Backbone as a chain_set.jsonl record, in Angstrom:
{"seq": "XXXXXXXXXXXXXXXXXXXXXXXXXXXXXXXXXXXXXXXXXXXXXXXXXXXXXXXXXXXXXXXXXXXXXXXXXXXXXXXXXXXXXXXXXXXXXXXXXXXXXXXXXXXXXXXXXXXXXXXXXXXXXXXXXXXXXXXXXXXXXXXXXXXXXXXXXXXXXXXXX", "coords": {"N": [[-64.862, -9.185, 83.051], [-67.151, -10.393, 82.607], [-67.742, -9.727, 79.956], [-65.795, -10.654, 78.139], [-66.131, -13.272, 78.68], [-68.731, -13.465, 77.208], [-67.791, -12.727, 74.501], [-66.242, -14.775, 74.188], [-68.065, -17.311, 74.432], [-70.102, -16.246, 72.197], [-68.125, -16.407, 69.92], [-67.644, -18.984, 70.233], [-69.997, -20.12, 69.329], [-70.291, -19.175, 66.722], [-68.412, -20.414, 65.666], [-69.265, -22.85, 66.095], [-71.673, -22.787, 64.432], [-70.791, -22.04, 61.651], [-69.344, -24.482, 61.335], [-71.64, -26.491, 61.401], [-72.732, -25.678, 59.14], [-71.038, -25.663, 57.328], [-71.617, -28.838, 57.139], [-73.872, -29.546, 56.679], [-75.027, -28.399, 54.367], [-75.268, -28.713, 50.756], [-72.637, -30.327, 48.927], [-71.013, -28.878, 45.655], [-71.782, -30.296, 43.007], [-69.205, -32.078, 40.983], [-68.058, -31.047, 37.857], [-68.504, -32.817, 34.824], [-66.017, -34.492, 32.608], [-64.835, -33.579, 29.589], [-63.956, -36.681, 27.46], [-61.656, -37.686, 24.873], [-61.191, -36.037, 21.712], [-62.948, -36.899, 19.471], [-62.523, -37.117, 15.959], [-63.817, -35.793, 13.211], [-65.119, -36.851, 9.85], [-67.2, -36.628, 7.383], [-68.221, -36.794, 3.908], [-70.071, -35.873, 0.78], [-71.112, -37.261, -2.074], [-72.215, -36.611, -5.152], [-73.794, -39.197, -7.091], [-74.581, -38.862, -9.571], [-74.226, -38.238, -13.082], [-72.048, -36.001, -13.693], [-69.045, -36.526, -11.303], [-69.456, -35.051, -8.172], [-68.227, -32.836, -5.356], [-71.022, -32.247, -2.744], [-71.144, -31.565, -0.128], [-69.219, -31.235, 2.991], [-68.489, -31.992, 5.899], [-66.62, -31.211, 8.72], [-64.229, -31.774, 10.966], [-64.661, -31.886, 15.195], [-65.978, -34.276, 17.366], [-66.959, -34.642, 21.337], [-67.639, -36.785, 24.072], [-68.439, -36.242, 27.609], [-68.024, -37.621, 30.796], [-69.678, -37.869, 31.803], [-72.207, -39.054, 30.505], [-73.901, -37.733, 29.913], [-73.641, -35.368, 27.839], [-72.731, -33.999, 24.988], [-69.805, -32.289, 22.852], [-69.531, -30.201, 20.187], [-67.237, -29.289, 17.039], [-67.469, -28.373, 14.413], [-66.927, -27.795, 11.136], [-68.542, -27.175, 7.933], [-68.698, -27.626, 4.797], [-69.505, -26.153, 1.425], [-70.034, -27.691, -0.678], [-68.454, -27.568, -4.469], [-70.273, -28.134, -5.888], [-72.793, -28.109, -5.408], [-76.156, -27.246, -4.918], [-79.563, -26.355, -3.499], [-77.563, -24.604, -0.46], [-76.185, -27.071, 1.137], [-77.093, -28.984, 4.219], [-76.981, -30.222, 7.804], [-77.159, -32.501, 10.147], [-77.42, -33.607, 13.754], [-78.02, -36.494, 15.171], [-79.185, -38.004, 18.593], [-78.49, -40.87, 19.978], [-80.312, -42.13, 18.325], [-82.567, -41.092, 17.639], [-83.754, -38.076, 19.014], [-83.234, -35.158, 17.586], [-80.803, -32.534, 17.099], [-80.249, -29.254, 15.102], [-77.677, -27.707, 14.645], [-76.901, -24.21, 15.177], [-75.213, -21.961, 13.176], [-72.019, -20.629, 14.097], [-70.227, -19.149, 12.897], [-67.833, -18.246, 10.824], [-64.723, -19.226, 7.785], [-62.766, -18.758, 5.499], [-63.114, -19.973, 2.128], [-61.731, -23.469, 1.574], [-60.076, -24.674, -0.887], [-62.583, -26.004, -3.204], [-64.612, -25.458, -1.873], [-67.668, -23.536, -1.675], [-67.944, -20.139, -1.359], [-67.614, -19.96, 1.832], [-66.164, -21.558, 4.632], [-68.38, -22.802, 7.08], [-69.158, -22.53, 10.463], [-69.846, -24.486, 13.08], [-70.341, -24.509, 16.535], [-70.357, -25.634, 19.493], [-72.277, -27.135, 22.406], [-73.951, -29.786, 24.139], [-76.843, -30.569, 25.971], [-78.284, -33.552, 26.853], [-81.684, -35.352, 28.006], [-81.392, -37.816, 29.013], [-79.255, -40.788, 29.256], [-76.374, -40.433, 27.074], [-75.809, -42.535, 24.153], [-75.019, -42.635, 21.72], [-74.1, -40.641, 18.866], [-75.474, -39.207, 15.95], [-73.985, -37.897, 12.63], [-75.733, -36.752, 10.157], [-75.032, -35.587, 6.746], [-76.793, -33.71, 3.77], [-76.703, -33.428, 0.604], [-77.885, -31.413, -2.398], [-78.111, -31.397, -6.285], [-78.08, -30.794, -9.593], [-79.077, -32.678, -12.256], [-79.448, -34.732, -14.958], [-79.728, -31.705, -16.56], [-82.68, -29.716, -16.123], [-83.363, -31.697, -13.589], [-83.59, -31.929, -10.113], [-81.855, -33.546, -7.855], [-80.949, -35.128, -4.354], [-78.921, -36.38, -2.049], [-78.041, -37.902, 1.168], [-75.985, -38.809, 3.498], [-74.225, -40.837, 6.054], [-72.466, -40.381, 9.681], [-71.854, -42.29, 12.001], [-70.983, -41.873, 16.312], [-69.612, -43.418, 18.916], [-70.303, -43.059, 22.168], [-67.972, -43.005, 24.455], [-67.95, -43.476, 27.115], [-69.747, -45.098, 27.606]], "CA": [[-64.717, -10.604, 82.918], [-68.417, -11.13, 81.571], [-68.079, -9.797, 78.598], [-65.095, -11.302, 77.526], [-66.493, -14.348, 78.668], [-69.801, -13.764, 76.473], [-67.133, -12.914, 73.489], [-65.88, -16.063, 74.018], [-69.176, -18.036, 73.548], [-70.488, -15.853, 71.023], [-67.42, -17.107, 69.408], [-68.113, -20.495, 70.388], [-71.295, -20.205, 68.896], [-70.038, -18.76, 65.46], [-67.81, -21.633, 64.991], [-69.893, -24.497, 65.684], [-72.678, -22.642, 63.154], [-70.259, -22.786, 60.61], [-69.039, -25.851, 61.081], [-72.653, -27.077, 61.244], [-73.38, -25.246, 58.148], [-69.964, -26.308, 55.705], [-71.467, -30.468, 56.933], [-75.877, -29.682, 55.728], [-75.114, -27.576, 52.784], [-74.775, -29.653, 49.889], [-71.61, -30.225, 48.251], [-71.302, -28.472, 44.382], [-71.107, -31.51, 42.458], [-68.238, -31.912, 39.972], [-67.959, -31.039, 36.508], [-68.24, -33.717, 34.446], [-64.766, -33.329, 32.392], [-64.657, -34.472, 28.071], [-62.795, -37.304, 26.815], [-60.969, -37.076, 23.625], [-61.654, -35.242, 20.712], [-63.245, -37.691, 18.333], [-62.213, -36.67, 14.322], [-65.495, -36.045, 12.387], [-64.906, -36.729, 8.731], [-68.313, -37.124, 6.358], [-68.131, -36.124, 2.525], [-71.136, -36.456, 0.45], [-70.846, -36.634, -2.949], [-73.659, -37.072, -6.128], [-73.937, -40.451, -7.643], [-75.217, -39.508, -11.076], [-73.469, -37.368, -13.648], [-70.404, -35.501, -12.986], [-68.601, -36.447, -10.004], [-69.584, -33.334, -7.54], [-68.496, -32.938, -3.98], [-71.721, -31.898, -2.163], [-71.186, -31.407, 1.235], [-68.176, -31.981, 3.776], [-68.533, -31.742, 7.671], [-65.434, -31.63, 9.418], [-64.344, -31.087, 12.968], [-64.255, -32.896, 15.998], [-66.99, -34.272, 19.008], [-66.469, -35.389, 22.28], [-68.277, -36.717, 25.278], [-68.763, -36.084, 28.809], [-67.804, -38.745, 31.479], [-71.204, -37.979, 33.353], [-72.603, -39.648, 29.836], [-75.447, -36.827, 29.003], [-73.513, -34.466, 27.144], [-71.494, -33.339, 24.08], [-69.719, -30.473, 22.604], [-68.864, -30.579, 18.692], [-66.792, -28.018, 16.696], [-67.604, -28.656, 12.608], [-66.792, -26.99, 10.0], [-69.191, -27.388, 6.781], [-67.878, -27.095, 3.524], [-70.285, -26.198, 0.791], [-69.283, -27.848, -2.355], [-68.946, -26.041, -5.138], [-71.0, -28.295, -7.468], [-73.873, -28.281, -4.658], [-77.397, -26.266, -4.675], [-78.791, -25.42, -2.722], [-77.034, -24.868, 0.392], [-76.258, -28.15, 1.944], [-77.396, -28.443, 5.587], [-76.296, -30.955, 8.373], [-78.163, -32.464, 11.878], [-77.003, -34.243, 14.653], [-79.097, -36.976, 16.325], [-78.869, -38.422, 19.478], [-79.363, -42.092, 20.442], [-81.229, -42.911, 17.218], [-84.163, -40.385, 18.11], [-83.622, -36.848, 19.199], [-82.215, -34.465, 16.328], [-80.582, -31.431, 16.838], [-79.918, -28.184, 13.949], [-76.372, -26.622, 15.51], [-76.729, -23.247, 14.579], [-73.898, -21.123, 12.697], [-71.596, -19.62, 14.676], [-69.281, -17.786, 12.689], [-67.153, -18.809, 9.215], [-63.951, -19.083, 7.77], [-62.286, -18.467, 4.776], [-63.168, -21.465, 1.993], [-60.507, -23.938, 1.273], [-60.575, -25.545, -2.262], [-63.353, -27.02, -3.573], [-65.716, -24.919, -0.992], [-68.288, -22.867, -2.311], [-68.404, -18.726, -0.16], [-66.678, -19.948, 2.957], [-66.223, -22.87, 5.833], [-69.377, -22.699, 7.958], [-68.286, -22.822, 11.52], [-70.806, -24.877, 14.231], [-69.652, -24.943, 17.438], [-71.573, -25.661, 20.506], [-72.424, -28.415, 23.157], [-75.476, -30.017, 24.008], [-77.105, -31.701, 26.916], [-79.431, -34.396, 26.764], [-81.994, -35.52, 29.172], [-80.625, -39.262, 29.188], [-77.792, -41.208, 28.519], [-76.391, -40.345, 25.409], [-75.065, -43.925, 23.666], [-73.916, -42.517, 20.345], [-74.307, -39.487, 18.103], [-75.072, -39.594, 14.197], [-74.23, -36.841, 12.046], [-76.182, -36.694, 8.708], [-75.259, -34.495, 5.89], [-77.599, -33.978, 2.499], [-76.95, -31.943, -0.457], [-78.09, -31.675, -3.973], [-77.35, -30.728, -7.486], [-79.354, -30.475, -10.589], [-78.625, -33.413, -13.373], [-79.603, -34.103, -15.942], [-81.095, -30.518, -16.781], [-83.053, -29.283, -14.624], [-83.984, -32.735, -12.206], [-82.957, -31.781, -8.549], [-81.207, -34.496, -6.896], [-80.004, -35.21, -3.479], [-78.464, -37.642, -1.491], [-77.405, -37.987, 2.486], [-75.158, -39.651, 4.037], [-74.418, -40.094, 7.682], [-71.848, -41.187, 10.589], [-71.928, -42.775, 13.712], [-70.255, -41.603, 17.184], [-69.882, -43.91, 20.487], [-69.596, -43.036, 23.658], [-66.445, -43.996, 24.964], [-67.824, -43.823, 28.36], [-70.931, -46.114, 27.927]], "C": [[-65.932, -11.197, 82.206], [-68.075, -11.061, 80.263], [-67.122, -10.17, 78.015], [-64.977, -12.901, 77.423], [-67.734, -14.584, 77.079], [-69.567, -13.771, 74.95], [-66.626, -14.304, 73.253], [-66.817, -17.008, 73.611], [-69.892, -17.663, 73.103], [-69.543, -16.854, 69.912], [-67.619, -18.694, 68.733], [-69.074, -20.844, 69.191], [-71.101, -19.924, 67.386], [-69.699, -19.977, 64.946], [-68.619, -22.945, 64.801], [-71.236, -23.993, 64.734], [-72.42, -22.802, 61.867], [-69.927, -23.679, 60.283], [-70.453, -27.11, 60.497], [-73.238, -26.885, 59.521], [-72.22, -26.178, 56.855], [-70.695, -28.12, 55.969], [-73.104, -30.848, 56.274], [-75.46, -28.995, 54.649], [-74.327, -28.815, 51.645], [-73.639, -29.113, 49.041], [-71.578, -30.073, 46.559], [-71.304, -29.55, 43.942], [-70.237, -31.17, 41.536], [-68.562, -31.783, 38.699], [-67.767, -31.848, 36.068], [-67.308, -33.338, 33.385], [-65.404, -34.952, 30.173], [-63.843, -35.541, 27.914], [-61.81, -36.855, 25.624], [-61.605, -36.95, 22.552], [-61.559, -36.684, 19.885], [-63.269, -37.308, 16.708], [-63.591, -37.01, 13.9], [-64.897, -35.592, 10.825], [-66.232, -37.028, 7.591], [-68.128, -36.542, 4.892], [-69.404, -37.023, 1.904], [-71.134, -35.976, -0.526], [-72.199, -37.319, -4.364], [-73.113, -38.394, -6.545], [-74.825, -40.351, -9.354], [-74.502, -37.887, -11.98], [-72.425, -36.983, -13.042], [-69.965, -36.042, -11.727], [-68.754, -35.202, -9.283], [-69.293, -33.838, -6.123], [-69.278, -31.976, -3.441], [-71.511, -30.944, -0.894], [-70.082, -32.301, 1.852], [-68.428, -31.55, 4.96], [-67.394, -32.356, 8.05], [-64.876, -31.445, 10.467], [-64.059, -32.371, 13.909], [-65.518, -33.258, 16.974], [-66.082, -34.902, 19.882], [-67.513, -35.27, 23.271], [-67.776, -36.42, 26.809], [-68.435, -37.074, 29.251], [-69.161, -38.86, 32.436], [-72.238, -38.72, 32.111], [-73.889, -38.68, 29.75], [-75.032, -35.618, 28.457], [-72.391, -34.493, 25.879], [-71.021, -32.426, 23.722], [-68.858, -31.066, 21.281], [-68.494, -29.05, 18.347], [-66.715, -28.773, 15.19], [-67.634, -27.596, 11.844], [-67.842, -27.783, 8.724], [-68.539, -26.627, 5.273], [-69.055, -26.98, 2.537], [-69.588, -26.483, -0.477], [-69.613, -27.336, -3.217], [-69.894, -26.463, -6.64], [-72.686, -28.453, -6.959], [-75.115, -26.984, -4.821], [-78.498, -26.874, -4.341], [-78.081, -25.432, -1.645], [-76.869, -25.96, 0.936], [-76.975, -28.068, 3.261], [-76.988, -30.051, 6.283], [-77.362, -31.261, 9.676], [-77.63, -33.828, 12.396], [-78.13, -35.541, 15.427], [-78.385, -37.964, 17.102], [-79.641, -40.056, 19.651], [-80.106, -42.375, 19.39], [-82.283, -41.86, 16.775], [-84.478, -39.13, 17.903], [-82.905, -36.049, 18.291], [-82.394, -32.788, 16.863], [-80.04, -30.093, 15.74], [-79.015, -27.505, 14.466], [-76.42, -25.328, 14.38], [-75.613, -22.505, 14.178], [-73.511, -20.488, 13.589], [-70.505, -18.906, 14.439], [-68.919, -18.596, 10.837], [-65.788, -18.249, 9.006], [-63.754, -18.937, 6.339], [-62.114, -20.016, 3.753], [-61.824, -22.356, 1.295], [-61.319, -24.242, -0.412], [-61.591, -26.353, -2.332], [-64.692, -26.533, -2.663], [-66.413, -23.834, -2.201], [-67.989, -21.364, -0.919], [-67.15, -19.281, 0.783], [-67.123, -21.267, 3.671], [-67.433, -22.198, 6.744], [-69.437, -23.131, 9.535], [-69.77, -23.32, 12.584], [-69.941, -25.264, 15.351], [-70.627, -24.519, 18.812], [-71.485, -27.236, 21.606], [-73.703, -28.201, 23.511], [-75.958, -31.227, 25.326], [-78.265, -32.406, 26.815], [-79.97, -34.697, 28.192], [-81.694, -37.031, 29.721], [-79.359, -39.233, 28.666], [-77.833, -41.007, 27.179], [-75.147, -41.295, 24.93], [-74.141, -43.606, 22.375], [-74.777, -40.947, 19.832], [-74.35, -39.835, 16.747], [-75.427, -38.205, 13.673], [-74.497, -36.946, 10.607], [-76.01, -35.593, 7.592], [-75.911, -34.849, 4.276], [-77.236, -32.771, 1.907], [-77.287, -32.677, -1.936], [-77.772, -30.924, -4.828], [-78.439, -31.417, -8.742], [-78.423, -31.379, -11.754], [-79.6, -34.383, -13.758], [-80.283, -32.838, -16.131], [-81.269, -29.965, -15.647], [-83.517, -30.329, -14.055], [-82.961, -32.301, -11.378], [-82.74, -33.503, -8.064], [-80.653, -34.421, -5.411], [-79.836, -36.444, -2.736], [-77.667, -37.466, 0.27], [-77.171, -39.066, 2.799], [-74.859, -39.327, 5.755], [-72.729, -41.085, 8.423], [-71.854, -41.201, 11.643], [-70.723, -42.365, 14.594], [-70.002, -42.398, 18.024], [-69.604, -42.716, 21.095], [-68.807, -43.459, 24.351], [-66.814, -43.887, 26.511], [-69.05, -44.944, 29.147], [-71.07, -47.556, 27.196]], "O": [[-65.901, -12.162, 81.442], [-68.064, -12.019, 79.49], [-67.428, -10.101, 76.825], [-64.29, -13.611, 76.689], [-67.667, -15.458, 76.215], [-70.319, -14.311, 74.138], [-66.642, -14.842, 72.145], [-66.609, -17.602, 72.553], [-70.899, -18.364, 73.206], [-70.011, -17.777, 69.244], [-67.696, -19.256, 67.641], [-68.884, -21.689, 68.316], [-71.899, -20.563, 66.7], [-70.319, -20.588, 64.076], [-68.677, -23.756, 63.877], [-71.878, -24.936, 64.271], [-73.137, -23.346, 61.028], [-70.019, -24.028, 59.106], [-70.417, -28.05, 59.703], [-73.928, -27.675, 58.877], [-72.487, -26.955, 55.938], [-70.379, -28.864, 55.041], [-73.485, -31.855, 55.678], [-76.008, -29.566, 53.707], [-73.293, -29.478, 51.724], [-73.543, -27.983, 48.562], [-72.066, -31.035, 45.966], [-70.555, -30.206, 44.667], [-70.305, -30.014, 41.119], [-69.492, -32.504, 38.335], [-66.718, -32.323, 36.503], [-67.387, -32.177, 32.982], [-65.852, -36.056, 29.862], [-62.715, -35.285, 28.336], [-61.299, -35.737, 25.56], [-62.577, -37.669, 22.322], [-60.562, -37.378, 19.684], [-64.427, -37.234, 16.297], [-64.282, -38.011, 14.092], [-64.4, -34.503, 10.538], [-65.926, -37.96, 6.846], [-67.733, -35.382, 5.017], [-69.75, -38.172, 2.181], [-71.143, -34.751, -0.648], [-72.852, -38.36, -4.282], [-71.929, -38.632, -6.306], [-75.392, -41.213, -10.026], [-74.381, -36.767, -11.482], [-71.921, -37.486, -12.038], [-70.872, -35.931, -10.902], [-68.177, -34.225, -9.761], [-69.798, -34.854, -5.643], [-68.797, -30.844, -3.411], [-71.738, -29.735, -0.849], [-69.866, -33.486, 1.597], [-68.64, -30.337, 4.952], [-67.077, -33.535, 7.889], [-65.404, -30.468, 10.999], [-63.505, -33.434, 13.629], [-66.09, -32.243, 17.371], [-65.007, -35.456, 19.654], [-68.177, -34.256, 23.485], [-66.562, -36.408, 27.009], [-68.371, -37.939, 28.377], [-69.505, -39.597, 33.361], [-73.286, -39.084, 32.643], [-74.946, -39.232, 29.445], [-75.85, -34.698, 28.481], [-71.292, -35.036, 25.993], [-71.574, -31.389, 24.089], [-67.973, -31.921, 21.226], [-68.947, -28.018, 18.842], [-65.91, -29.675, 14.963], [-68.353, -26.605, 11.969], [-67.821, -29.013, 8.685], [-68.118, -25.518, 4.945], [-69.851, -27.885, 2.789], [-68.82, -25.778, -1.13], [-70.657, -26.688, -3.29], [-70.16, -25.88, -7.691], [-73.612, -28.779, -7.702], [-74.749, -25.809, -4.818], [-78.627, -28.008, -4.801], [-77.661, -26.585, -1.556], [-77.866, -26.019, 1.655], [-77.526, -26.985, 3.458], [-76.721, -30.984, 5.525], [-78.183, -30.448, 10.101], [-77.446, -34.853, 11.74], [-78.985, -35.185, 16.237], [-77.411, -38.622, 16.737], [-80.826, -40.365, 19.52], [-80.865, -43.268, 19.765], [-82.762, -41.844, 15.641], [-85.225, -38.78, 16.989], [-81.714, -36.355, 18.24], [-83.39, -32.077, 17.002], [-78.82, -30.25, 15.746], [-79.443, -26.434, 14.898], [-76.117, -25.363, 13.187], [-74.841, -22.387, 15.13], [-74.291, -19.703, 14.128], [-69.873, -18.221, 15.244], [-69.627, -19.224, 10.05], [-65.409, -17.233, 9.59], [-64.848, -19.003, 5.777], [-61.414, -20.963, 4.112], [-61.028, -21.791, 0.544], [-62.454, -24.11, -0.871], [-61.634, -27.371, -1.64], [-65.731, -27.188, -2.745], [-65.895, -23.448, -3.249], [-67.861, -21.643, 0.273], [-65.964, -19.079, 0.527], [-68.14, -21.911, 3.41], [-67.309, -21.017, 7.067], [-69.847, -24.277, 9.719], [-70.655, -22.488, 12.783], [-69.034, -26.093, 15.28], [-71.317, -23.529, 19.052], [-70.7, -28.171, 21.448], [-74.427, -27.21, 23.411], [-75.525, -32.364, 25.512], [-79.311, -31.77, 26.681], [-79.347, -34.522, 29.239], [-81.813, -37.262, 30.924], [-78.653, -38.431, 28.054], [-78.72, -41.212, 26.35], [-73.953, -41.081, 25.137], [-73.039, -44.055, 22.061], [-75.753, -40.394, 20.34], [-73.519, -40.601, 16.26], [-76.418, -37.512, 13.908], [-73.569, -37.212, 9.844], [-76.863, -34.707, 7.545], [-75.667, -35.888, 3.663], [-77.316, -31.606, 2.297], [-77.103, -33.799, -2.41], [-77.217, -29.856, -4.569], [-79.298, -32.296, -8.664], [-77.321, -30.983, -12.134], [-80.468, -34.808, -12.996], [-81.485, -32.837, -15.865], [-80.589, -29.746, -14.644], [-84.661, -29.973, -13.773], [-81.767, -32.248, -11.672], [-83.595, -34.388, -8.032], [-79.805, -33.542, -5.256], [-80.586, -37.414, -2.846], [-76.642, -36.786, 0.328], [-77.786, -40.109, 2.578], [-75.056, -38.333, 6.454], [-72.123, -42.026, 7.911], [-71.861, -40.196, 12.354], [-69.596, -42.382, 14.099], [-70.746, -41.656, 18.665], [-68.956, -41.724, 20.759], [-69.048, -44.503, 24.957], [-65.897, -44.238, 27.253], [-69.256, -45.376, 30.282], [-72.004, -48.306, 27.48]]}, "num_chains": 1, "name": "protein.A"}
């Protein structure tokens, strides 16, 4: 009779430790979840001699509902009247600039130079993040040999701030 008593409030004793334990242990917090895919369209093209398309970034961003993150998927097009390579950067809030590194490539459509340049990634900031601006610059050689270039940029909101 003891020891099926002392099974019993062992028992006892199990349950109310767990119970004690699932109400102090902190709860995971939630994933903060994306809104909708925002269309990223920039083209950047010379302004002196020939008409040339430079540089195209194309793809999509989107924010976070917890307001400190994004995740973009761009494609870069290298135009084919551009040298050298174009290049592209993200900044945050006015301020903070990030370089999304290559992560793979595709096969180039018309008017691309090699291939589509694939960035895809997300990014957390240590504040609120109010907007995103993506800047792309390329150049091209006119008259002669003078190097030229020219960037252009566009703005993101935050649809949750």
């Amino acid at each position: 009779m003891t020891r099926s008593r002392a099974r019993r409030t062992a028992g006892s004793i199990a349950v109310a430790i767990a119970t004690l334990a699932a109400l102090l242990l902190p709860v995971t917090p939630a994933h903060a979840t994306y809104g909708p895919d925002q269309t990223v369209s920039l083209t950047v093209t010379s302004n002196a001699g020939p008409s040339l398309t430079l540089v195209r970034v194309e793809g999509t961003v989107a924010f976070d509902d917890g307001n400190t993150k994004f995740r973009y998927a761009l494609r870069l097009c290298w135009g084919s009247g551009a040298y050298p390579m174009p290049n592209f950067y993200i900044s945050i809030n006015g301020s903070t600039a990030i370089y999304p590194t290559q992560t793979g490539s595709a096969p180039a459509p018309s008017g691309c130079q090699l291939s589509h340049f694939l960035y895809d990634g997300e990014y957390t900031h240590s504040t609120t993040v109010a907007n995103i601006t993506i800047y792309a610059t390329g150049g091209w050689f006119y008259p002669g040999n003078n190097y030229n270039s020219r960037t252009k940029s566009v703005t993101y909101d935050n649809p949750f701030n």
